[in-house]
Tab-separated table of C-alpha atoms and ligand atoms in Angstrom:
chain	number	residue	atom	x	y	z
A	1	MET	CA	51.967	102.415	79.009
A	2	ILE	CA	50.949	106.001	79.712
A	3	PRO	CA	53.340	107.499	82.270
A	4	GLN	CA	51.681	108.297	85.595
A	5	GLN	CA	51.688	112.021	86.208
A	6	PRO	CA	52.385	113.193	89.766
A	7	HIS	CA	49.025	114.956	90.080
A	8	HIS	CA	47.314	111.693	89.206
A	9	LEU	CA	49.463	109.900	91.775
A	10	THR	CA	48.583	112.551	94.347
A	11	HIS	CA	44.940	111.880	93.669
A	12	LEU	CA	45.416	108.132	94.069
A	13	ASP	CA	47.433	108.553	97.234
A	14	LYS	CA	45.001	110.960	98.834
A	15	THR	CA	42.119	108.668	97.923
A	16	TYR	CA	43.462	105.205	98.735
A	17	VAL	CA	46.452	105.414	101.089
A	18	TRP	CA	46.573	105.759	104.879
A	19	HIS	CA	50.035	106.932	105.964
A	20	PRO	CA	51.704	106.045	109.293
A	21	PHE	CA	51.760	108.614	112.125
A	22	THR	CA	50.051	111.147	109.865
A	23	SER	CA	47.113	113.405	110.669
A	24	ASN	CA	44.287	113.130	108.142
A	25	ASP	CA	43.721	116.875	108.300
A	26	ASP	CA	47.344	117.626	107.411
A	27	TRP	CA	47.541	115.070	104.631
A	28	LEU	CA	44.220	115.866	102.983
A	29	ASP	CA	44.687	119.646	103.171
A	30	PRO	CA	44.188	120.723	99.517
A	31	ALA	CA	47.166	123.072	99.857
A	32	PHE	CA	49.427	120.121	100.644
A	33	THR	CA	51.061	118.096	97.868
A	34	PRO	CA	53.149	115.155	99.039
A	35	LEU	CA	56.577	114.484	97.601
A	36	PHE	CA	56.840	111.256	95.650
A	37	ILE	CA	60.318	109.850	96.179
A	38	GLU	CA	61.497	108.038	93.089
A	39	ARG	CA	65.139	107.211	93.685
A	40	GLY	CA	68.071	107.704	96.005
A	41	GLU	CA	71.831	108.074	95.782
A	42	GLY	CA	73.952	108.040	98.931
A	43	ALA	CA	72.542	110.635	101.341
A	44	LEU	CA	70.258	112.083	98.642
A	45	LEU	CA	66.638	111.414	97.766
A	46	PHE	CA	65.113	112.476	94.426
A	47	ASP	CA	61.454	113.196	93.776
A	48	THR	CA	59.555	112.415	90.584
A	49	ALA	CA	60.381	115.879	89.211
A	50	GLY	CA	64.109	115.190	89.698
A	51	ASN	CA	64.627	117.527	92.661
A	52	ALA	CA	67.282	116.412	95.150
A	53	TYR	CA	66.891	116.391	98.939
A	54	LEU	CA	69.315	115.499	101.711
A	55	ASP	CA	67.938	112.612	103.757
A	56	GLY	CA	68.238	114.206	107.196
A	57	ASN	CA	66.335	111.476	108.969
A	58	SER	CA	67.958	108.504	107.258
A	59	SER	CA	64.504	107.456	106.055
A	60	ILE	CA	63.077	107.219	109.562
A	61	TRP	CA	66.386	106.153	111.179
A	62	THR	CA	66.883	103.079	109.022
A	63	ASN	CA	69.447	104.031	106.394
A	64	LEU	CA	73.141	103.708	107.224
A	65	HIS	CA	75.457	103.594	104.213
A	66	GLY	CA	73.252	105.487	101.776
A	67	HIS	CA	70.580	104.754	99.212
A	68	ASN	CA	71.189	102.732	96.071
A	69	HIS	CA	74.395	101.352	97.566
A	70	PRO	CA	76.281	99.171	95.051
A	71	GLY	CA	77.262	96.505	97.616
A	72	LEU	CA	73.801	96.210	99.137
A	73	ASN	CA	72.224	96.217	95.678
A	74	ARG	CA	74.524	93.389	94.619
A	75	ALA	CA	73.759	91.339	97.731
A	76	LEU	CA	70.040	91.820	97.172
A	77	ILE	CA	70.130	90.913	93.479
A	78	GLU	CA	72.407	87.903	93.960
A	79	GLN	CA	70.129	86.541	96.665
A	80	ALA	CA	66.968	87.254	94.651
A	81	GLN	CA	68.422	85.255	91.779
A	82	LYS	CA	68.674	82.261	94.113
A	83	ILE	CA	65.551	82.582	96.258
A	84	ALA	CA	63.736	85.399	98.046
A	85	HIS	CA	62.186	83.476	100.889
A	86	SER	CA	61.687	79.970	102.205
A	87	SER	CA	59.962	78.892	105.384
A	88	TYR	CA	62.087	79.029	108.533
A	89	LEU	CA	59.808	76.543	110.276
A	90	GLY	CA	61.738	73.294	110.108
A	91	LEU	CA	64.117	74.496	107.371
A	92	ALA	CA	67.386	76.421	107.464
A	93	HIS	CA	69.469	78.549	105.085
A	94	ALA	CA	72.974	79.903	104.781
A	95	PRO	CA	72.284	83.676	105.079
A	96	GLY	CA	70.352	83.107	108.327
A	97	ALA	CA	73.075	80.971	109.906
A	98	LEU	CA	75.941	83.231	108.804
A	99	LEU	CA	74.160	86.365	109.989
A	100	ALA	CA	73.259	84.875	113.384
A	101	GLU	CA	76.924	84.169	114.156
A	102	LYS	CA	77.913	87.699	113.141
A	103	LEU	CA	75.158	89.274	115.238
A	104	SER	CA	76.100	87.238	118.283
A	105	ALA	CA	79.676	88.483	117.912
A	106	LEU	CA	78.536	92.124	118.072
A	107	LEU	CA	77.765	91.821	121.792
A	108	PRO	CA	80.416	92.391	124.441
A	109	GLY	CA	81.256	89.236	126.368
A	110	GLU	CA	83.718	86.571	127.309
A	111	PRO	CA	84.664	83.848	124.849
A	112	GLY	CA	82.409	80.811	125.022
A	113	GLN	CA	79.291	82.868	125.644
A	114	HIS	CA	77.033	83.454	122.709
A	115	TYR	CA	73.556	84.522	121.672
A	116	ARG	CA	70.761	82.812	119.771
A	117	VAL	CA	68.968	84.860	117.139
A	118	VAL	CA	65.192	84.912	116.719
A	119	TYR	CA	64.406	86.557	113.384
A	120	SER	CA	61.290	88.630	112.875
A	121	ASP	CA	59.957	91.432	110.702
A	122	ASP	CA	60.725	94.766	112.362
A	123	GLY	CA	61.417	96.498	115.678
A	124	SER	CA	57.999	95.916	117.198
A	125	THR	CA	58.087	92.182	116.506
A	126	ALA	CA	61.662	91.943	117.802
A	127	ILE	CA	60.454	93.453	121.090
A	128	GLU	CA	57.371	91.227	121.242
A	129	ALA	CA	59.596	88.163	120.913
A	130	ALA	CA	61.899	89.440	123.666
A	131	LEU	CA	58.976	90.003	126.057
A	132	LYS	CA	57.436	86.588	125.420
A	133	ILE	CA	60.758	84.755	125.718
A	134	ALA	CA	61.612	86.507	128.984
A	135	TYR	CA	58.170	85.782	130.411
A	136	GLN	CA	58.072	82.147	129.336
A	137	HIS	CA	61.635	81.615	130.599
A	138	PHE	CA	60.584	82.279	134.198
A	139	GLN	CA	57.172	80.618	133.869
A	140	GLN	CA	58.674	77.271	132.959
A	141	ASN	CA	61.787	77.405	135.113
A	142	GLY	CA	60.424	77.602	138.631
A	143	GLN	CA	59.925	81.366	139.018
A	144	ALA	CA	56.317	81.741	137.912
A	145	GLN	CA	55.838	84.650	140.327
A	146	ARG	CA	57.870	86.819	137.951
A	147	THR	CA	55.133	88.410	135.860
A	148	HIS	CA	55.956	92.131	135.687
A	149	PHE	CA	58.028	94.306	133.411
A	150	LEU	CA	59.744	97.519	134.475
A	151	SER	CA	60.382	100.184	131.842
A	152	LEU	CA	61.261	103.854	131.388
A	153	SER	CA	59.011	106.878	131.282
A	154	GLY	CA	58.655	108.119	127.741
A	155	GLY	CA	59.872	104.777	126.402
A	156	TYR	CA	58.836	103.699	122.920
A	157	HIS	CA	59.258	100.125	121.729
A	158	GLY	CA	56.850	99.888	118.801
A	159	ASP	CA	53.144	99.943	118.035
A	160	THR	CA	51.989	96.376	118.672
A	161	ILE	CA	50.068	95.721	121.879
A	162	GLY	CA	52.926	94.154	123.849
A	163	ALA	CA	55.461	96.742	122.687
A	164	MET	CA	53.019	99.517	123.619
A	165	SER	CA	52.494	97.940	127.040
A	166	VAL	CA	56.159	98.374	127.991
A	167	GLY	CA	56.142	101.833	126.400
A	168	HIS	CA	55.157	104.957	128.279
A	169	SER	CA	54.676	107.523	125.581
A	170	GLY	CA	51.594	109.552	126.402
A	171	SER	CA	50.565	110.798	123.009
A	172	PHE	CA	51.117	107.471	121.214
A	173	HIS	CA	49.767	105.052	123.814
A	174	GLU	CA	47.138	106.827	125.903
A	175	ARG	CA	44.188	105.941	123.701
A	176	TYR	CA	44.901	102.206	123.919
A	177	GLN	CA	45.595	102.054	127.662
A	178	PRO	CA	42.658	99.718	128.451
A	179	LEU	CA	44.037	97.174	125.983
A	180	LEU	CA	47.567	97.103	127.389
A	181	PHE	CA	48.941	94.805	130.098
A	182	PRO	CA	50.098	96.654	133.210
A	183	THR	CA	53.799	97.457	133.531
A	184	ILE	CA	55.806	99.383	136.098
A	185	GLU	CA	57.169	102.741	135.037
A	186	VAL	CA	60.321	104.375	136.367
A	187	MET	CA	61.605	107.884	135.619
A	188	SER	CA	63.860	108.364	132.621
A	189	PRO	CA	67.490	109.305	133.419
A	190	ALA	CA	67.355	112.216	130.975
A	191	CYS	CA	68.813	115.418	132.410
A	192	TYR	CA	67.407	118.366	130.462
A	193	ARG	CA	63.850	118.199	131.765
A	194	CYS	CA	64.652	116.397	134.999
A	195	SER	CA	62.886	118.017	137.966
A	196	PHE	CA	65.808	116.987	140.215
A	197	ASN	CA	68.403	118.796	138.100
A	198	GLN	CA	69.260	121.980	140.024
A	199	ALA	CA	71.613	123.391	137.380
A	200	LYS	CA	70.517	126.640	135.765
A	201	PRO	CA	69.813	126.098	132.060
A	202	ALA	CA	73.028	127.016	130.259
A	203	GLN	CA	74.165	126.724	126.693
A	204	ILE	CA	75.664	123.334	127.278
A	205	ASP	CA	74.481	119.716	127.202
A	206	ALA	CA	72.393	119.246	130.351
A	207	ARG	CA	74.016	115.863	130.989
A	208	THR	CA	77.418	117.473	131.573
A	209	SER	CA	76.209	120.470	133.583
A	210	ARG	CA	73.707	118.601	135.778
A	211	VAL	CA	73.576	119.255	139.520
A	212	CYS	CA	71.652	116.505	141.316
A	213	ASP	CA	71.937	113.579	143.713
A	214	SER	CA	71.421	111.022	140.923
A	215	GLN	CA	67.794	110.593	141.918
A	216	CYS	CA	67.150	108.695	138.676
A	217	ILE	CA	69.434	105.950	139.957
A	218	THR	CA	67.902	106.041	143.449
A	219	GLN	CA	64.445	105.687	141.943
A	220	LEU	CA	65.569	102.760	139.837
A	221	GLU	CA	67.079	101.123	142.930
A	222	ASN	CA	63.830	101.692	144.822
A	223	ALA	CA	61.770	100.185	142.009
A	224	PHE	CA	64.010	97.109	141.994
A	225	ARG	CA	63.831	96.842	145.795
A	226	GLU	CA	60.045	97.119	145.784
A	227	HIS	CA	59.257	94.896	142.798
A	228	GLY	CA	62.433	92.810	142.365
A	229	PRO	CA	61.007	89.325	143.064
A	230	GLN	CA	58.085	89.931	140.659
A	231	LEU	CA	60.192	91.309	137.819
A	232	VAL	CA	60.622	89.440	134.555
A	233	ALA	CA	62.814	92.127	133.049
A	234	PHE	CA	63.829	95.744	132.872
A	235	VAL	CA	63.229	96.989	129.328
A	236	MET	CA	65.019	100.082	128.067
A	237	GLU	CA	66.424	101.936	125.105
A	238	PRO	CA	70.098	102.372	126.061
A	239	LEU	CA	71.616	105.910	126.027
A	240	VAL	CA	68.968	107.537	123.827
A	241	GLN	CA	65.171	107.269	123.899
A	242	GLY	CA	64.351	108.108	120.302
A	243	ALA	CA	60.617	108.569	119.996
A	244	ALA	CA	60.491	110.153	123.468
A	245	GLY	CA	62.156	113.137	121.776
A	246	MET	CA	65.769	111.932	121.481
A	247	VAL	CA	66.167	112.288	125.219
A	248	MET	CA	69.669	111.293	126.274
A	249	HIS	CA	70.703	109.508	129.427
A	250	ARG	CA	73.295	110.426	132.010
A	251	PRO	CA	76.356	108.168	131.861
A	252	GLY	CA	76.460	105.255	134.289
A	253	TYR	CA	72.748	104.528	134.339
A	254	LEU	CA	72.891	101.593	131.957
A	255	LYS	CA	75.707	99.966	133.920
A	256	ARG	CA	73.782	100.372	137.191
A	257	ALA	CA	70.650	98.931	135.568
A	258	ARG	CA	72.618	95.827	134.566
A	259	GLU	CA	73.920	95.376	138.136
A	260	LEU	CA	70.427	95.721	139.596
A	261	CYS	CA	69.054	93.082	137.208
A	262	GLU	CA	71.866	90.779	138.330
A	263	GLU	CA	71.147	91.417	142.032
A	264	GLN	CA	67.423	90.809	141.631
A	265	GLY	CA	67.743	87.871	139.246
A	266	CYS	CA	65.672	89.434	136.470
A	267	LEU	CA	66.625	90.033	132.858
A	268	LEU	CA	67.831	93.136	131.043
A	269	ILE	CA	66.163	93.639	127.654
A	270	LEU	CA	67.829	96.337	125.571
A	271	ASP	CA	65.905	97.896	122.721
A	272	GLU	CA	68.691	98.791	120.286
A	273	VAL	CA	66.316	99.149	117.362
A	274	LEU	CA	67.444	102.770	116.963
A	275	THR	CA	70.753	102.876	118.853
A	276	GLY	CA	72.251	99.717	117.329
A	277	LEU	CA	74.516	99.410	114.289
A	278	GLY	CA	76.711	102.426	114.996
A	279	ARG	CA	74.065	105.114	115.414
A	280	THR	CA	75.350	106.338	118.814
A	281	GLY	CA	79.041	105.791	117.977
A	282	PRO	CA	79.972	102.214	118.968
A	283	MET	CA	78.508	99.254	117.083
A	284	LEU	CA	75.901	98.856	119.835
A	285	ALA	CA	75.047	101.409	122.513
A	286	CYS	CA	75.625	98.787	125.241
A	287	HIS	CA	79.349	98.915	124.409
A	288	ALA	CA	79.459	102.468	125.776
A	289	GLU	CA	79.103	101.038	129.299
A	290	ASP	CA	80.388	97.553	128.547
A	291	VAL	CA	77.034	96.022	129.428
A	292	ARG	CA	76.077	92.524	128.369
A	293	PRO	CA	72.270	92.367	128.198
A	294	HIS	CA	70.258	89.141	128.371
A	295	LEU	CA	68.207	90.037	125.317
A	296	VAL	CA	68.648	92.662	122.605
A	297	ALA	CA	66.238	93.803	119.913
A	298	LEU	CA	67.635	95.009	116.577
A	299	ALA	CA	65.812	96.214	113.470
A	300	LYS	CA	65.870	99.636	111.709
A	301	GLY	CA	69.529	99.699	110.534
A	302	LEU	CA	69.918	95.923	110.452
A	303	THR	CA	69.632	95.764	106.655
A	304	GLY	CA	71.139	99.227	106.173
A	305	GLY	CA	67.614	100.512	105.610
A	306	TYR	CA	66.878	98.176	102.695
A	307	LEU	CA	64.374	95.647	103.963
A	308	PRO	CA	62.228	95.077	107.031
A	309	LEU	CA	64.047	92.604	109.280
A	310	GLY	CA	64.071	92.250	113.049
A	311	ALA	CA	66.358	90.206	115.260
A	312	THR	CA	66.073	89.338	118.951
A	313	LEU	CA	69.378	88.166	120.390
A	314	VAL	CA	68.952	85.860	123.368
A	315	ALA	CA	71.745	84.778	125.725
A	316	GLU	CA	72.384	81.042	125.290
A	317	PRO	CA	71.465	79.974	128.869
A	318	ILE	CA	67.954	81.385	128.352
A	319	PHE	CA	67.577	79.378	125.147
A	320	GLN	CA	68.679	76.254	127.041
A	321	GLY	CA	65.780	76.774	129.444
A	322	PHE	CA	63.391	75.996	126.585
A	323	SER	CA	64.691	72.419	126.266
A	324	GLY	CA	63.689	69.126	127.829
A	325	ALA	CA	59.954	68.982	127.143
A	326	PHE	CA	57.780	69.670	124.117
A	327	GLU	CA	55.651	72.124	126.130
A	328	LYS	CA	58.747	74.252	126.691
A	329	THR	CA	58.924	75.104	122.976
A	330	PHE	CA	58.731	78.782	122.049
A	331	PHE	CA	55.567	78.678	119.943
A	332	HIS	CA	56.118	81.934	118.139
A	333	GLY	CA	57.085	83.066	114.650
A	334	HIS	CA	56.031	84.803	111.481
A	335	SER	CA	55.364	83.816	107.879
A	336	PHE	CA	58.501	85.729	106.922
A	337	SER	CA	60.724	84.759	109.888
A	338	GLY	CA	64.316	84.564	108.680
A	339	HIS	CA	63.635	86.242	105.363
A	340	GLN	CA	66.462	85.239	103.028
A	341	LEU	CA	66.705	88.547	101.173
A	342	GLY	CA	66.792	90.429	104.478
A	343	CYS	CA	69.469	88.165	105.952
A	344	ALA	CA	71.634	88.399	102.803
A	345	VAL	CA	71.461	92.202	102.768
A	346	ALA	CA	72.102	92.384	106.536
A	347	LEU	CA	75.258	90.282	106.075
A	348	GLU	CA	76.527	92.712	103.448
A	349	ASN	CA	75.543	95.615	105.710
A	350	LEU	CA	77.831	94.240	108.441
A	351	ALA	CA	80.596	93.553	105.909
A	352	ILE	CA	80.488	97.212	104.818
A	353	PHE	CA	81.158	98.294	108.405
A	354	GLU	CA	84.466	96.408	108.354
A	355	ARG	CA	85.463	96.987	104.757
A	356	ASP	CA	84.846	100.737	104.799
A	357	HIS	CA	85.915	101.380	108.430
A	358	VAL	CA	82.496	102.843	109.064
A	359	LEU	CA	82.842	103.260	112.845
A	360	GLU	CA	85.863	105.517	112.260
A	361	ARG	CA	83.871	107.585	109.796
A	362	ILE	CA	80.989	107.848	112.295
A	363	ALA	CA	83.438	109.176	114.904
A	364	GLN	CA	84.742	111.818	112.452
A	365	LEU	CA	81.330	112.814	111.207
A	366	SER	CA	79.857	113.092	114.690
A	367	GLY	CA	82.811	115.326	115.678
A	368	LYS	CA	81.995	117.524	112.706
A	369	LEU	CA	78.304	117.504	113.665
A	370	ARG	CA	79.208	118.573	117.203
A	371	GLU	CA	81.069	121.629	115.870
A	372	LEU	CA	78.390	122.586	113.377
A	373	ALA	CA	75.512	122.158	115.832
A	374	GLN	CA	76.890	124.913	118.090
A	375	VAL	CA	75.256	127.395	115.714
A	376	PHE	CA	71.833	126.514	117.108
A	377	TRP	CA	72.676	127.963	120.520
A	378	LYS	CA	72.607	131.411	118.870
A	379	HIS	CA	68.839	131.150	118.537
A	380	PRO	CA	67.165	132.449	121.703
A	381	HIS	CA	64.452	129.768	121.655
A	382	VAL	CA	66.895	126.866	121.620
A	383	GLY	CA	66.778	125.325	125.082
A	384	ASP	CA	68.894	122.232	124.546
A	385	VAL	CA	71.231	120.906	121.891
A	386	ARG	CA	72.120	117.303	122.613
A	387	GLN	CA	73.977	114.735	120.609
A	388	GLN	CA	74.994	111.115	120.838
A	389	GLY	CA	76.956	109.878	117.842
A	390	LEU	CA	74.935	110.676	114.732
A	391	LEU	CA	71.764	111.558	116.616
A	392	LEU	CA	71.200	115.269	117.142
A	393	ALA	CA	68.241	116.896	118.887
A	394	ILE	CA	67.485	120.607	119.189
A	395	GLU	CA	64.758	121.332	121.705
A	396	LEU	CA	62.880	124.608	121.247
A	397	VAL	CA	61.490	126.360	124.317
A	398	GLN	CA	59.503	129.456	125.048
A	399	ASP	CA	62.030	130.731	127.539
A	400	ARG	CA	65.556	129.438	127.676
A	401	THR	CA	66.218	130.598	131.230
A	402	THR	CA	63.298	128.593	132.647
A	403	ALA	CA	63.178	125.895	129.951
A	404	SER	CA	59.420	126.496	129.767
A	405	PRO	CA	58.140	124.439	126.835
A	406	PHE	CA	56.006	125.449	123.890
A	407	SER	CA	52.700	123.601	124.009
A	408	ASN	CA	52.711	120.353	122.011
A	409	GLY	CA	50.079	121.830	119.726
A	410	THR	CA	52.590	124.443	118.537
A	411	ARG	CA	54.179	121.672	116.435
A	412	LEU	CA	57.203	123.705	115.519
A	413	ALA	CA	59.123	120.675	114.273
A	414	SER	CA	56.653	119.896	111.495
A	415	LYS	CA	56.491	123.565	110.446
A	416	ILE	CA	60.272	123.915	110.409
A	417	PHE	CA	60.797	120.710	108.444
A	418	ALA	CA	58.105	121.758	105.963
A	419	ALA	CA	60.184	124.902	105.407
A	420	ALA	CA	63.348	122.788	105.179
A	421	ILE	CA	61.999	120.804	102.215
A	422	LYS	CA	62.119	123.979	100.151
A	423	ARG	CA	65.811	124.193	101.077
A	424	GLY	CA	66.476	120.620	100.000
A	425	LEU	CA	66.394	118.926	103.395
A	426	ILE	CA	64.046	116.153	104.462
A	427	GLY	CA	63.760	115.579	108.178
A	428	ARG	CA	61.411	114.988	111.025
A	429	GLY	CA	61.146	115.932	114.651
A	430	LEU	CA	58.659	115.534	117.438
A	431	ALA	CA	56.411	118.317	118.761
A	432	ASN	CA	58.950	121.113	119.373
A	433	THR	CA	62.168	119.147	119.125
A	434	LEU	CA	64.092	118.970	115.849
A	435	PHE	CA	66.025	115.815	114.993
A	436	LEU	CA	68.917	115.398	112.615
A	437	VAL	CA	69.830	111.791	111.857
A	438	PRO	CA	72.217	111.739	108.882
A	439	PRO	CA	73.216	108.561	107.026
A	440	TYR	CA	76.810	107.505	107.765
A	441	CYS	CA	77.808	108.107	104.131
A	442	THR	CA	76.976	111.840	104.438
A	443	SER	CA	79.953	113.953	103.294
A	444	ASP	CA	81.235	116.852	105.404
A	445	GLU	CA	79.882	119.222	102.809
A	446	GLN	CA	76.439	117.562	102.816
A	447	LEU	CA	76.392	117.763	106.609
A	448	GLU	CA	77.145	121.493	106.418
A	449	ARG	CA	74.235	121.918	104.003
A	450	MET	CA	71.910	119.979	106.306
A	451	ILE	CA	72.772	122.218	109.271
A	452	GLU	CA	72.472	125.376	107.186
A	453	ALA	CA	69.067	124.366	105.776
A	454	LEU	CA	67.791	123.437	109.224
A	455	ASN	CA	69.113	126.603	110.859
A	456	ASN	CA	67.674	128.852	108.120
A	457	SER	CA	64.309	127.087	108.377
A	458	LEU	CA	64.332	127.533	112.148
A	459	HIS	CA	64.946	131.291	111.734
A	460	GLU	CA	62.234	131.528	109.072
A	461	ILE	CA	59.514	129.897	111.191
A	462	LEU	CA	60.652	131.236	114.558
A	463	PRO	CA	62.323	134.618	113.985
A	464	SER	CA	64.863	135.403	116.692
B	1	PLP	C1	61.318	102.376	115.661
B	1	PLP	C2	61.511	101.766	116.988
B	1	PLP	C3	60.830	100.602	117.354
B	1	PLP	C4	59.784	99.968	116.467
B	1	PLP	O1	60.345	99.465	115.304
B	1	PLP	P1	59.400	99.221	114.010
B	1	PLP	O2	60.343	98.645	113.005
B	1	PLP	O3	58.861	100.555	113.623
B	1	PLP	O4	58.355	98.269	114.423
B	1	PLP	C5	61.112	100.043	118.578
B	1	PLP	N1	62.011	100.595	119.400
B	1	PLP	C6	62.681	101.706	119.088
B	1	PLP	C7	63.700	102.247	120.033
B	1	PLP	C8	62.453	102.349	117.875
B	1	PLP	O5	63.094	103.481	117.572
């Protein structure tokens, strides 16, 4: 076989492939040559020419313990040597059953309470399942007037029609608005750009310096008061709204949201597709406020970044409401529901957390990240540096004292990360906010190099 040369691959890619979330004009620009990633090792990615790059976005927020991980590789190979996939319609398998018990145990709660797991393919499908289950639950249990979903401004829950409907992300969803079902939007409890926050912008996390009357909570209470009896569920990303720009919530909001759902008799659906599996510090973000949701969506890190697998965890009493008549069945699923390879790798992923004391390492590494990230405040166009666990966002503004934004078209993040590639860092941001999302296996020294590459790229593109 003649080895494929990268320029030939570039030609094939630019002729036949359509990449996700990618502008045609950027990708097809003759001056642009994409990197072809050939292999990985821990926090490093290698291209076809053998150059190494630090994976500063954990391969779009999916990778946890590193690439080419011996334990995950072993779990994958051992499972593949048995069977890759068998139908989950009317059949069962060990990896699916073992994983479901482990996932249920991740949630806070009293003994005797547990969750059922609906397996799917990714984050979007995990959310779709949650929405349909919540809706059907009320339809067939005497509360058919509950038909509306409440969700947060800026929220992002995936790209399928239902997931987009509960999302409120202008640039991603606007075009499809006529196709989406109507949902009720409530302001996001994020402090930096909050119009109610009276604090002068200072070089400190806006959540800790905020001066306000907690209007975000009042508005949530008002929305519940106004729409309560019609609500199926409140859908939210707990603590951090990723695709909204890594906006981070004031403490206490999640807890209050749970109480309001209880008072109004609707469900709380948490989208932990990004925040789950240690990303914000605890195993799940809902632990931060000791909140037990009715439904939770997991995906991204569920297989440690190895395979597409989604899981919707459903509190047992909701599952019970689908019993007693054939028509109450949840008629929903996918060809690859309960994929055996995915379940086997996810089991090993969870085992690694215990075996390698990963949550302790996350705590250490996020402490280190907090120290290192202070360097960004030295740049006059840095308006906010915010962090939750191993999620870091650096928001660039025209004027720090007024927090006046650069226009979205400035696209500083893509320019800065293009410069970072030359310094051996791969990352991604959104508009004018830079994200750093390191894998948990990142060494202190690798983290220092990530920050240095990002900071130097920032100064190159936006001289201070
Ligand atoms: C990525 C993401 C999704 C969508 O997951 P996919 O696997 O891309 O379908 C949903 N919710 C959140 C919070 C996400 O970050």
